[in-house]
Amino acid sequence: MGRLIKYLFYLLVLAGVALVGYAYLGPLLGVDFSPRQMEIRAPVTLNAE
């Protein structure tokens, strides 16, 4: 049981390192993480009584 927990811990650490590496190296590999931008207009009523 202890070995299983140890291997799961190693797998979790490896997944974290892979995620951080992907976040840093993604733009160099052509992955775009920026959100799509679009303008949203909504009418606002001030001092409505």
Short mmCIF file of N, CA and C in Angstrom, two decimals:
data_model
loop_
_atom_site.label_atom_id
_atom_site.label_comp_id
_atom_site.label_asym_id
_atom_site.label_seq_id
_atom_site.Cartn_x
_atom_site.Cartn_y
_atom_site.Cartn_z
N MET A 1 0.82 -1.19 0.00
CA MET A 1 0.00 0.00 0.00
C MET A 1 0.87 1.25 0.00
N GLY A 2 1.98 1.22 0.72
CA GLY A 2 2.88 2.36 0.77
C GLY A 2 3.51 2.66 -0.58
N ARG A 3 3.84 1.59 -1.32
CA ARG A 3 4.44 1.78 -2.64
C ARG A 3 3.45 2.42 -3.60
N LEU A 4 2.19 2.04 -3.49
CA LEU A 4 1.17 2.60 -4.36
C LEU A 4 1.03 4.11 -4.12
N ILE A 5 1.02 4.51 -2.88
CA ILE A 5 0.92 5.93 -2.55
C ILE A 5 2.16 6.67 -3.03
N LYS A 6 3.32 6.05 -2.89
CA LYS A 6 4.57 6.67 -3.34
C LYS A 6 4.54 6.86 -4.86
N TYR A 7 4.08 5.86 -5.61
CA TYR A 7 4.01 5.98 -7.06
C TYR A 7 2.97 7.01 -7.49
N LEU A 8 1.86 7.08 -6.78
CA LEU A 8 0.86 8.11 -7.09
C LEU A 8 1.41 9.50 -6.82
N PHE A 9 2.19 9.64 -5.75
CA PHE A 9 2.81 10.93 -5.45
C PHE A 9 3.80 11.31 -6.55
N TYR A 10 4.62 10.36 -6.99
CA TYR A 10 5.56 10.64 -8.07
C TYR A 10 4.82 11.02 -9.36
N LEU A 11 3.73 10.33 -9.64
CA LEU A 11 2.95 10.63 -10.83
C LEU A 11 2.34 12.03 -10.73
N LEU A 12 1.89 12.42 -9.57
CA LEU A 12 1.32 13.75 -9.37
C LEU A 12 2.39 14.83 -9.56
N VAL A 13 3.58 14.61 -9.02
CA VAL A 13 4.68 15.56 -9.19
C VAL A 13 5.08 15.65 -10.66
N LEU A 14 5.16 14.53 -11.33
CA LEU A 14 5.51 14.52 -12.75
C LEU A 14 4.46 15.24 -13.59
N ALA A 15 3.19 15.05 -13.27
CA ALA A 15 2.12 15.74 -13.98
C ALA A 15 2.20 17.25 -13.75
N GLY A 16 2.53 17.67 -12.54
CA GLY A 16 2.68 19.09 -12.25
C GLY A 16 3.83 19.71 -13.03
N VAL A 17 4.96 18.99 -13.08
CA VAL A 17 6.11 19.49 -13.84
C VAL A 17 5.76 19.55 -15.33
N ALA A 18 5.05 18.57 -15.83
CA ALA A 18 4.65 18.57 -17.24
C ALA A 18 3.70 19.74 -17.54
N LEU A 19 2.79 20.03 -16.64
CA LEU A 19 1.86 21.14 -16.84
C LEU A 19 2.59 22.48 -16.86
N VAL A 20 3.51 22.66 -15.93
CA VAL A 20 4.29 23.91 -15.90
C VAL A 20 5.17 24.01 -17.15
N GLY A 21 5.77 22.92 -17.55
CA GLY A 21 6.58 22.92 -18.77
C GLY A 21 5.76 23.24 -20.00
N TYR A 22 4.56 22.71 -20.09
CA TYR A 22 3.68 23.00 -21.22
C TYR A 22 3.27 24.47 -21.22
N ALA A 23 3.03 25.03 -20.03
CA ALA A 23 2.64 26.43 -19.95
C ALA A 23 3.78 27.34 -20.42
N TYR A 24 5.02 26.99 -20.10
CA TYR A 24 6.15 27.81 -20.52
C TYR A 24 6.58 27.55 -21.96
N LEU A 25 6.54 26.30 -22.39
CA LEU A 25 7.03 25.97 -23.72
C LEU A 25 5.95 25.97 -24.79
N GLY A 26 4.70 26.05 -24.40
CA GLY A 26 3.60 26.04 -25.36
C GLY A 26 3.69 27.14 -26.41
N PRO A 27 3.90 28.40 -26.00
CA PRO A 27 4.02 29.45 -27.02
C PRO A 27 5.19 29.25 -27.98
N LEU A 28 6.26 28.63 -27.52
CA LEU A 28 7.38 28.36 -28.42
C LEU A 28 7.04 27.27 -29.43
N LEU A 29 6.09 26.41 -29.06
CA LEU A 29 5.68 25.31 -29.94
C LEU A 29 4.49 25.66 -30.81
N GLY A 30 4.00 26.91 -30.71
CA GLY A 30 2.91 27.35 -31.57
C GLY A 30 1.54 27.28 -30.93
N VAL A 31 1.46 27.08 -29.63
CA VAL A 31 0.17 27.04 -28.95
C VAL A 31 -0.15 28.44 -28.44
N ASP A 32 -1.36 28.91 -28.72
CA ASP A 32 -1.76 30.26 -28.31
C ASP A 32 -2.70 30.15 -27.13
N PHE A 33 -2.30 30.70 -25.98
CA PHE A 33 -3.10 30.63 -24.77
C PHE A 33 -3.93 31.89 -24.54
N SER A 34 -3.81 32.88 -25.40
CA SER A 34 -4.54 34.13 -25.18
C SER A 34 -6.03 33.93 -25.45
N PRO A 35 -6.89 34.58 -24.68
CA PRO A 35 -8.33 34.44 -24.89
C PRO A 35 -8.78 35.20 -26.13
N ARG A 36 -9.86 34.74 -26.72
CA ARG A 36 -10.45 35.46 -27.85
C ARG A 36 -11.07 36.74 -27.32
N GLN A 37 -10.83 37.83 -28.02
CA GLN A 37 -11.35 39.11 -27.57
C GLN A 37 -12.52 39.53 -28.44
N MET A 38 -13.57 40.04 -27.77
CA MET A 38 -14.68 40.62 -28.51
C MET A 38 -15.32 41.69 -27.64
N GLU A 39 -15.88 42.67 -28.30
CA GLU A 39 -16.47 43.78 -27.60
C GLU A 39 -17.92 43.46 -27.26
N ILE A 40 -18.30 43.76 -26.04
CA ILE A 40 -19.68 43.54 -25.60
C ILE A 40 -20.23 44.88 -25.14
N ARG A 41 -21.35 45.28 -25.70
CA ARG A 41 -22.00 46.53 -25.31
C ARG A 41 -23.34 46.20 -24.68
N ALA A 42 -23.57 46.80 -23.52
CA ALA A 42 -24.83 46.61 -22.83
C ALA A 42 -25.32 47.97 -22.33
N PRO A 43 -26.61 48.28 -22.54
CA PRO A 43 -27.12 49.56 -22.06
C PRO A 43 -27.21 49.57 -20.53
N VAL A 44 -26.88 50.72 -19.96
CA VAL A 44 -26.90 50.88 -18.51
C VAL A 44 -27.79 52.06 -18.18
N THR A 45 -28.74 51.86 -17.28
CA THR A 45 -29.62 52.93 -16.84
C THR A 45 -29.13 53.44 -15.48
N LEU A 46 -28.81 54.75 -15.43
CA LEU A 46 -28.34 55.35 -14.20
C LEU A 46 -29.46 56.12 -13.53
N ASN A 47 -29.52 56.07 -12.22
CA ASN A 47 -30.52 56.79 -11.42
C ASN A 47 -31.95 56.43 -11.81
N ALA A 48 -32.20 55.19 -12.06
CA ALA A 48 -33.57 54.76 -12.39
C ALA A 48 -34.39 54.71 -11.10
N GLU A 49 -35.56 55.34 -11.16
CA GLU A 49 -36.44 55.34 -9.98
C GLU A 49 -37.80 54.82 -10.31
#
